[in-house]
Amino acid sequence: AQTMTIHHDRHHQAYVTNLNTALAKVTGASASASLDQLLQSLDSLPEAVRTAVRNNGGGHANHMQFWTLMSPKGGGAPTGMAADSIRSTFGSVETFKEQFAAAATSRFGSGWAWLSDDRGKLVIHSTPNQDTPSMDGKRAIFGLDVWEHAYYLKYQNRRADYIGAFWNVIDWAEVNRRLKG
């Protein structure tokens, strides 16, 4: 609980505050664009705010999906469309979890592991820092934050244990909703 409170109230809040500061300097068509539109077209932003929007906008977008993906009543086996899609794409839920864990543990430094829709096909991948799947033309189904701030109080340097615990809180109903997207 303490890790998640710090994660949400300090880390995520800093992304929101810094994003709003950067966006206050944006004018023209970009000023009315959605966050996802901005992240998909970073080159259209003034160079002076581009990095701030990438880092803080990405951090905000990534965390918004992260918070809504977890539930105290989550966990268990995937259900519905999630179960069917995972088995169809990866062969089994266990193979899927192994591949997802590999993407999460092999991300050097800070970043995210993702299950995304890439033009109609489910893919597992990772992104550095606060980059989002939409920056690469993918639609995020769910992501796991593998920055140390996401797990350091409880798991210290044991990222693999944190990844394993993630499956106990994932809200498969929310995953199904996102798959229907």
Coordinates of N, CA and C in Angstrom, one line a residue:
A1 N 0.8 -1.2 0.0 CA 0.0 0.0 0.0 C 0.9 1.3 0.0
Q2 N 1.9 1.3 0.8 CA 2.8 2.4 0.9 C 3.5 2.7 -0.5
T3 N 3.9 1.7 -1.1 CA 4.6 1.8 -2.4 C 3.6 2.4 -3.4
M4 N 2.4 1.9 -3.5 CA 1.4 2.4 -4.4 C 1.0 3.8 -4.1
T5 N 0.9 4.2 -2.8 CA 0.5 5.5 -2.5 C 1.6 6.5 -2.9
I6 N 2.9 6.2 -2.6 CA 4.0 7.0 -3.1 C 4.0 7.1 -4.6
H7 N 3.8 5.9 -5.2 CA 3.8 5.8 -6.7 C 2.8 6.7 -7.3
H8 N 1.6 6.7 -6.8 CA 0.5 7.5 -7.3 C 0.6 8.9 -6.9
D9 N 0.7 9.2 -5.7 CA 0.6 10.6 -5.2 C 1.9 11.4 -5.4
R10 N 3.0 10.8 -5.6 CA 4.2 11.6 -5.9 C 4.7 11.4 -7.3
H11 N 5.0 10.2 -7.7 CA 5.5 10.0 -9.1 C 4.5 10.3 -10.1
H12 N 3.3 9.7 -10.1 CA 2.4 10.0 -11.1 C 2.0 11.5 -11.1
Q13 N 1.8 12.1 -9.9 CA 1.4 13.5 -9.8 C 2.5 14.4 -10.4
A14 N 3.7 14.0 -10.3 CA 4.8 14.8 -10.9 C 4.7 14.8 -12.4
Y15 N 4.3 13.7 -13.0 CA 4.1 13.6 -14.4 C 3.0 14.6 -14.9
V16 N 1.9 14.5 -14.1 CA 0.8 15.4 -14.5 C 1.1 16.9 -14.3
T17 N 1.8 17.2 -13.2 CA 2.2 18.6 -13.0 C 3.1 19.1 -14.1
N18 N 4.1 18.3 -14.4 CA 5.1 18.7 -15.4 C 4.5 18.7 -16.8
L19 N 3.6 17.8 -17.1 CA 2.9 17.8 -18.4 C 2.1 19.1 -18.6
N20 N 1.3 19.4 -17.5 CA 0.5 20.7 -17.6 C 1.4 21.9 -17.8
T21 N 2.6 21.9 -17.2 CA 3.5 23.1 -17.4 C 3.9 23.1 -18.8
A22 N 4.3 22.0 -19.4 CA 4.8 22.0 -20.8 C 3.6 22.3 -21.7
L23 N 2.4 21.8 -21.5 CA 1.3 22.1 -22.4 C 0.9 23.5 -22.4
A24 N 1.1 24.2 -21.3 CA 0.8 25.6 -21.2 C 1.5 26.5 -22.2
K25 N 2.6 25.9 -22.8 CA 3.4 26.6 -23.8 C 3.0 26.3 -25.2
V26 N 2.1 25.4 -25.4 CA 1.7 24.9 -26.7 C 0.5 25.7 -27.2
T27 N 0.6 26.1 -28.5 CA -0.5 26.8 -29.1 C -0.9 26.1 -30.4
G28 N -1.8 26.7 -31.1 CA -2.3 26.1 -32.4 C -3.1 24.9 -32.2
A29 N -3.0 24.0 -33.3 CA -3.8 22.8 -33.3 C -3.4 21.8 -32.2
S30 N -2.1 21.8 -31.9 CA -1.7 20.9 -30.8 C -2.3 21.2 -29.5
A31 N -2.6 22.5 -29.3 CA -3.2 22.9 -28.0 C -4.5 22.2 -27.7
S32 N -5.2 21.8 -28.7 CA -6.5 21.1 -28.5 C -6.5 19.6 -28.7
A33 N -5.3 19.1 -29.1 CA -5.2 17.6 -29.3 C -5.3 16.8 -28.0
S34 N -5.7 15.6 -28.2 CA -5.8 14.7 -27.0 C -4.3 14.3 -26.7
L35 N -4.2 13.8 -25.5 CA -2.8 13.3 -25.1 C -2.3 12.2 -26.0
D36 N -3.2 11.3 -26.4 CA -2.8 10.2 -27.3 C -2.4 10.8 -28.6
Q37 N -3.1 11.8 -29.1 CA -2.7 12.4 -30.4 C -1.4 13.1 -30.3
L38 N -1.1 13.7 -29.2 CA 0.2 14.4 -29.0 C 1.3 13.4 -29.0
L39 N 1.1 12.3 -28.3 CA 2.1 11.3 -28.1 C 2.4 10.6 -29.5
Q40 N 1.4 10.5 -30.3 CA 1.6 9.8 -31.6 C 2.2 10.8 -32.6
S41 N 2.2 12.1 -32.3 CA 2.8 13.0 -33.3 C 3.7 14.0 -32.6
L42 N 4.6 13.5 -31.8 CA 5.6 14.3 -31.0 C 6.3 15.3 -31.9
D43 N 6.7 14.9 -33.1 CA 7.4 15.8 -34.0 C 6.7 17.1 -34.4
S44 N 5.4 17.1 -34.2 CA 4.6 18.2 -34.6 C 4.6 19.3 -33.4
L45 N 5.1 18.9 -32.3 CA 5.2 19.8 -31.2 C 6.5 20.7 -31.2
P46 N 6.4 21.9 -30.7 CA 7.6 22.7 -30.6 C 8.8 21.9 -29.9
E47 N 9.9 22.0 -30.4 CA 11.1 21.3 -29.9 C 11.3 21.6 -28.4
A48 N 10.9 22.8 -28.0 CA 11.2 23.2 -26.6 C 10.3 22.4 -25.6
V49 N 9.2 21.8 -26.0 CA 8.3 21.1 -25.1 C 8.3 19.6 -25.4
R50 N 8.8 19.2 -26.6 CA 8.7 17.8 -27.1 C 9.1 16.8 -26.0
T51 N 10.3 16.9 -25.5 CA 10.8 16.0 -24.5 C 9.9 15.9 -23.2
A52 N 9.5 17.1 -22.8 CA 8.7 17.1 -21.6 C 7.3 16.4 -21.8
V53 N 6.8 16.6 -23.0 CA 5.5 16.0 -23.3 C 5.7 14.5 -23.5
R54 N 6.8 14.1 -24.1 CA 7.1 12.6 -24.3 C 7.2 12.0 -22.9
N55 N 8.1 12.5 -22.1 CA 8.3 11.9 -20.8 C 7.2 12.0 -19.8
N56 N 6.6 13.2 -19.7 CA 5.5 13.4 -18.7 C 4.2 13.0 -19.2
G57 N 3.9 13.2 -20.5 CA 2.7 12.8 -21.1 C 2.6 11.3 -21.2
G58 N 3.8 10.7 -21.6 CA 3.8 9.2 -21.6 C 3.7 8.7 -20.2
G59 N 4.3 9.3 -19.2 CA 4.2 8.8 -17.8 C 2.8 8.9 -17.4
H60 N 2.1 10.0 -17.7 CA 0.7 10.1 -17.3 C -0.2 9.0 -18.0
A61 N -0.1 8.9 -19.3 CA -0.9 7.9 -20.1 C -0.6 6.5 -19.6
N62 N 0.7 6.2 -19.4 CA 1.0 4.8 -19.0 C 0.4 4.5 -17.6
H63 N 0.5 5.5 -16.7 CA 0.0 5.3 -15.3 C -1.5 5.2 -15.3
M64 N -2.2 6.0 -16.1 CA -3.7 5.9 -16.1 C -4.2 4.5 -16.5
Q65 N -3.5 3.9 -17.4 CA -3.9 2.5 -17.7 C -3.5 1.5 -16.6
F66 N -2.4 1.8 -16.0 CA -1.9 0.9 -14.9 C -2.8 0.9 -13.7
W67 N -3.3 2.1 -13.3 CA -4.1 2.1 -12.1 C -5.5 1.4 -12.3
T68 N -6.0 1.6 -13.5 CA -7.3 1.0 -13.8 C -7.2 -0.5 -14.1
L69 N -6.0 -1.0 -14.3 CA -5.8 -2.4 -14.6 C -5.8 -3.3 -13.4
M70 N -5.6 -2.8 -12.2 CA -5.5 -3.6 -11.0 C -6.8 -3.5 -10.2
S71 N -7.0 -4.6 -9.4 CA -8.2 -4.6 -8.6 C -7.8 -5.5 -7.4
P72 N -8.3 -5.1 -6.2 CA -8.1 -6.0 -5.0 C -8.8 -7.3 -5.2
K73 N -9.8 -7.4 -6.1 CA -10.4 -8.7 -6.4 C -9.9 -9.3 -7.7
G74 N -8.8 -8.8 -8.1 CA -8.2 -9.3 -9.4 C -7.5 -10.6 -9.2
G75 N -6.8 -11.0 -10.3 CA -6.0 -12.2 -10.3 C -6.8 -13.4 -10.8
G76 N -6.2 -14.5 -10.6 CA -6.8 -15.7 -11.2 C -6.5 -15.9 -12.7
A77 N -7.2 -16.8 -13.3 CA -6.9 -17.1 -14.7 C -7.7 -16.1 -15.6
P78 N -7.1 -15.8 -16.7 CA -7.9 -14.9 -17.7 C -9.2 -15.5 -18.0
T79 N -10.2 -14.6 -18.3 CA -11.5 -15.1 -18.7 C -11.9 -14.5 -20.1
G80 N -12.9 -15.1 -20.6 CA -13.6 -14.5 -21.8 C -12.6 -14.3 -23.0
M81 N -12.7 -13.2 -23.6 CA -11.9 -12.8 -24.8 C -10.4 -12.8 -24.5
A82 N -10.1 -12.4 -23.3 CA -8.6 -12.4 -22.9 C -8.1 -13.8 -22.9
A83 N -8.8 -14.7 -22.3 CA -8.3 -16.1 -22.3 C -8.2 -16.7 -23.7
D84 N -9.3 -16.5 -24.5 CA -9.3 -17.0 -25.8 C -8.1 -16.4 -26.7
S85 N -8.0 -15.1 -26.6 CA -6.9 -14.4 -27.4 C -5.5 -14.8 -26.9
I86 N -5.3 -14.9 -25.7 CA -4.0 -15.3 -25.1 C -3.7 -16.7 -25.6
R87 N -4.6 -17.6 -25.4 CA -4.3 -19.0 -25.9 C -4.1 -19.1 -27.4
S88 N -4.9 -18.4 -28.1 CA -4.8 -18.4 -29.6 C -3.5 -17.8 -30.1
T89 N -3.0 -16.8 -29.4 CA -1.8 -16.1 -29.9 C -0.6 -16.8 -29.3
F90 N -0.6 -17.1 -28.0 CA 0.7 -17.6 -27.4 C 0.7 -19.1 -27.1
G91 N -0.4 -19.8 -27.3 CA -0.5 -21.2 -27.1 C -1.0 -21.6 -25.8
S92 N -0.7 -20.9 -24.7 CA -1.2 -21.2 -23.4 C -1.0 -19.9 -22.5
V93 N -1.7 -19.9 -21.4 CA -1.6 -18.8 -20.5 C -0.2 -18.8 -19.9
E94 N 0.3 -20.0 -19.6 CA 1.7 -20.0 -19.0 C 2.7 -19.5 -19.9
T95 N 2.6 -19.9 -21.2 CA 3.6 -19.4 -22.2 C 3.5 -17.8 -22.3
F96 N 2.3 -17.3 -22.3 CA 2.1 -15.9 -22.3 C 2.7 -15.2 -21.1
K97 N 2.5 -15.8 -19.9 CA 3.1 -15.2 -18.7 C 4.6 -15.2 -18.8
E98 N 5.2 -16.3 -19.3 CA 6.6 -16.5 -19.4 C 7.2 -15.4 -20.3
Q99 N 6.5 -15.2 -21.5 CA 7.0 -14.2 -22.5 C 6.8 -12.8 -21.9
F100 N 5.7 -12.6 -21.2 CA 5.5 -11.2 -20.6 C 6.6 -11.0 -19.6
A101 N 6.8 -11.9 -18.7 CA 7.9 -11.8 -17.7 C 9.2 -11.6 -18.3
A102 N 9.5 -12.2 -19.4 CA 10.8 -12.1 -20.1 C 10.9 -10.6 -20.6
A103 N 9.9 -10.1 -21.2 CA 9.9 -8.7 -21.6 C 10.1 -7.7 -20.5
A104 N 9.4 -8.0 -19.3 CA 9.5 -7.1 -18.2 C 10.9 -7.2 -17.5
T105 N 11.5 -8.4 -17.4 CA 12.8 -8.6 -16.7 C 13.9 -8.1 -17.6
S106 N 13.8 -8.2 -18.9 CA 14.9 -7.9 -19.8 C 14.9 -6.4 -20.1
R107 N 13.9 -5.7 -19.7 CA 14.0 -4.2 -19.9 C 15.1 -3.6 -19.1
F108 N 16.2 -3.2 -19.7 CA 17.3 -2.6 -19.0 C 16.9 -1.3 -18.4
G109 N 17.2 -1.1 -17.1 CA 16.8 0.2 -16.5 C 15.3 0.3 -16.3
S110 N 14.8 1.5 -16.7 CA 13.4 1.8 -16.4 C 12.5 1.7 -17.7
G111 N 11.3 1.3 -17.5 CA 10.4 1.2 -18.6 C 9.1 0.4 -18.3
W112 N 8.6 -0.2 -19.3 CA 7.3 -0.9 -19.2 C 7.3 -2.2 -20.0
A113 N 6.6 -3.1 -19.6 CA 6.3 -4.3 -20.4 C 4.8 -4.2 -20.8
W114 N 4.5 -4.6 -22.0 CA 3.2 -4.4 -22.6 C 2.6 -5.7 -23.3
L115 N 1.3 -5.8 -23.2 CA 0.5 -6.6 -24.1 C -0.2 -5.5 -25.0
S116 N 0.0 -5.5 -26.3 CA -0.6 -4.5 -27.1 C -1.2 -5.2 -28.4
D117 N -2.1 -4.5 -29.0 CA -2.6 -4.8 -30.3 C -1.8 -4.1 -31.3
D118 N -1.2 -4.9 -32.2 CA -0.4 -4.3 -33.3 C -1.1 -4.7 -34.6
R119 N -2.0 -3.8 -35.0 CA -2.8 -4.0 -36.3 C -3.6 -5.3 -36.3
G120 N -4.2 -5.6 -35.2 CA -5.0 -6.8 -35.1 C -4.4 -8.0 -34.5
K121 N -3.1 -7.9 -34.2 CA -2.4 -9.1 -33.6 C -1.8 -8.7 -32.2
L122 N -2.0 -9.6 -31.3 CA -1.5 -9.3 -29.9 C 0.0 -9.5 -29.9
V123 N 0.7 -8.6 -29.3 CA 2.2 -8.7 -29.2 C 2.6 -8.3 -27.8
I124 N 3.7 -9.0 -27.3 CA 4.3 -8.6 -26.1 C 5.6 -7.8 -26.4
H125 N 5.8 -6.7 -25.8 CA 7.0 -5.9 -26.0 C 7.2 -5.0 -24.8
S126 N 8.3 -4.3 -24.9 CA 8.6 -3.4 -23.8 C 9.0 -2.0 -24.4
T127 N 8.9 -1.0 -23.6 CA 9.3 0.3 -24.0 C 10.2 0.9 -22.9
P128 N 11.1 1.8 -23.3 CA 12.0 2.4 -22.4 C 11.3 3.6 -21.7
N129 N 11.7 3.9 -20.5 CA 11.3 5.1 -19.8 C 9.8 5.2 -19.8
Q130 N 9.2 6.3 -20.3 CA 7.8 6.5 -20.3 C 7.2 6.5 -21.7
D131 N 7.9 5.9 -22.6 CA 7.4 5.7 -24.0 C 6.2 4.8 -24.0
T132 N 5.2 5.1 -24.9 CA 4.0 4.4 -24.9 C 3.9 3.5 -26.2
P133 N 3.1 2.5 -26.2 CA 2.9 1.7 -27.4 C 2.3 2.6 -28.5
S134 N 1.5 3.6 -28.3 CA 0.9 4.4 -29.3 C 2.0 5.2 -30.1
M135 N 3.2 5.4 -29.5 CA 4.3 6.1 -30.2 C 4.8 5.2 -31.3
D136 N 4.5 3.9 -31.2 CA 5.0 2.9 -32.3 C 3.8 2.4 -33.1
G137 N 2.6 3.1 -33.0 CA 1.4 2.6 -33.7 C 0.7 1.5 -33.1
K138 N 1.0 1.1 -31.9 CA 0.3 0.0 -31.3 C -0.8 0.5 -30.3
R139 N -1.7 -0.3 -30.0 CA -2.8 0.0 -29.0 C -2.5 -0.8 -27.7
A140 N -2.2 -0.2 -26.6 CA -2.0 -0.9 -25.4 C -3.2 -1.6 -24.9
I141 N -3.0 -2.8 -24.5 CA -4.1 -3.6 -23.8 C -3.8 -3.5 -22.3
F142 N -2.6 -3.8 -21.9 CA -2.1 -3.4 -20.6 C -0.6 -3.4 -20.5
G143 N -0.2 -2.7 -19.5 CA 1.3 -2.5 -19.3 C 1.6 -2.7 -17.8
L144 N 2.8 -3.1 -17.6 CA 3.3 -3.2 -16.2 C 4.5 -2.3 -16.1
D145 N 4.4 -1.4 -15.1 CA 5.5 -0.5 -14.8 C 6.7 -1.2 -14.2
V146 N 7.8 -1.2 -14.8 CA 9.0 -1.8 -14.3 C 10.1 -0.8 -13.8
W147 N 9.7 0.4 -13.6 CA 10.6 1.4 -13.0 C 10.7 0.9 -11.5
E148 N 11.8 1.1 -10.9 CA 12.0 0.7 -9.5 C 11.0 1.4 -8.6
H149 N 10.6 2.6 -8.9 CA 9.6 3.2 -7.9 C 8.3 2.4 -7.8
A150 N 8.1 1.6 -8.8 CA 6.8 0.8 -8.7 C 6.9 -0.4 -7.7
Y151 N 8.1 -0.7 -7.3 CA 8.2 -1.9 -6.5 C 9.2 -1.9 -5.4
Y152 N 10.0 -0.8 -5.3 CA 11.2 -0.9 -4.4 C 10.9 -1.1 -2.9
L153 N 9.9 -0.5 -2.4 CA 9.7 -0.7 -0.9 C 9.4 -2.1 -0.5
K154 N 8.6 -2.8 -1.3 CA 8.3 -4.2 -1.0 C 9.3 -5.2 -1.6
Y155 N 9.7 -5.0 -2.8 CA 10.5 -6.0 -3.5 C 12.0 -5.6 -3.7
Q156 N 12.4 -4.4 -3.2 CA 13.8 -3.9 -3.4 C 14.2 -4.2 -4.8
N157 N 15.2 -5.0 -5.0 CA 15.8 -5.3 -6.4 C 15.2 -6.6 -7.0
R158 N 14.1 -7.1 -6.5 CA 13.6 -8.4 -6.9 C 12.4 -8.1 -7.9
R159 N 12.8 -7.6 -9.1 CA 11.8 -7.3 -10.1 C 11.0 -8.5 -10.5
A160 N 11.6 -9.7 -10.6 CA 10.9 -10.9 -10.9 C 9.8 -11.2 -9.9
D161 N 10.0 -11.0 -8.7 CA 9.0 -11.3 -7.7 C 7.8 -10.3 -7.8
Y162 N 8.1 -9.1 -8.1 CA 7.1 -8.0 -8.4 C 6.2 -8.4 -9.6
I163 N 6.9 -8.9 -10.7 CA 6.2 -9.3 -11.9 C 5.3 -10.5 -11.6
G164 N 5.8 -11.4 -10.8 CA 4.9 -12.6 -10.4 C 3.7 -12.2 -9.6
A165 N 3.9 -11.2 -8.7 CA 2.8 -10.7 -7.9 C 1.7 -10.0 -8.7
F166 N 2.1 -9.4 -9.8 CA 1.2 -8.6 -10.7 C 0.0 -9.5 -11.1
W167 N 0.2 -10.8 -11.3 CA -0.9 -11.6 -11.8 C -1.9 -11.8 -10.7
N168 N -1.6 -11.4 -9.4 CA -2.6 -11.6 -8.4 C -3.6 -10.4 -8.3
V169 N -3.3 -9.3 -9.0 CA -4.1 -8.1 -9.0 C -4.7 -7.7 -10.3
I170 N -4.3 -8.3 -11.4 CA -4.8 -7.9 -12.7 C -6.3 -8.2 -12.8
D171 N -6.9 -7.2 -13.3 CA -8.4 -7.2 -13.5 C -8.7 -7.7 -14.9
W172 N -9.0 -9.0 -15.0 CA -9.3 -9.6 -16.3 C -10.5 -9.0 -17.0
A173 N -11.5 -8.6 -16.2 CA -12.7 -7.9 -16.8 C -12.3 -6.6 -17.5
E174 N -11.3 -5.9 -16.9 CA -10.8 -4.7 -17.6 C -10.0 -5.0 -18.8
V175 N -9.2 -6.1 -18.8 CA -8.5 -6.5 -19.9 C -9.5 -6.9 -21.1
N176 N -10.5 -7.6 -20.7 CA -11.5 -7.9 -21.7 C -12.2 -6.7 -22.3
R177 N -12.4 -5.7 -21.5 CA -13.0 -4.4 -22.0 C -12.0 -3.8 -23.0
R178 N -10.8 -3.8 -22.6 CA -9.8 -3.1 -23.5 C -9.6 -3.9 -24.8
L179 N -9.7 -5.2 -24.7 CA -9.5 -6.0 -26.0 C -10.6 -5.7 -27.0
K180 N -11.8 -5.4 -26.4 CA -13.0 -5.1 -27.3 C -12.8 -3.7 -27.9
G181 N -12.0 -2.8 -27.2 CA -11.5 -1.5 -27.5 C -12.1 -0.6 -28.4

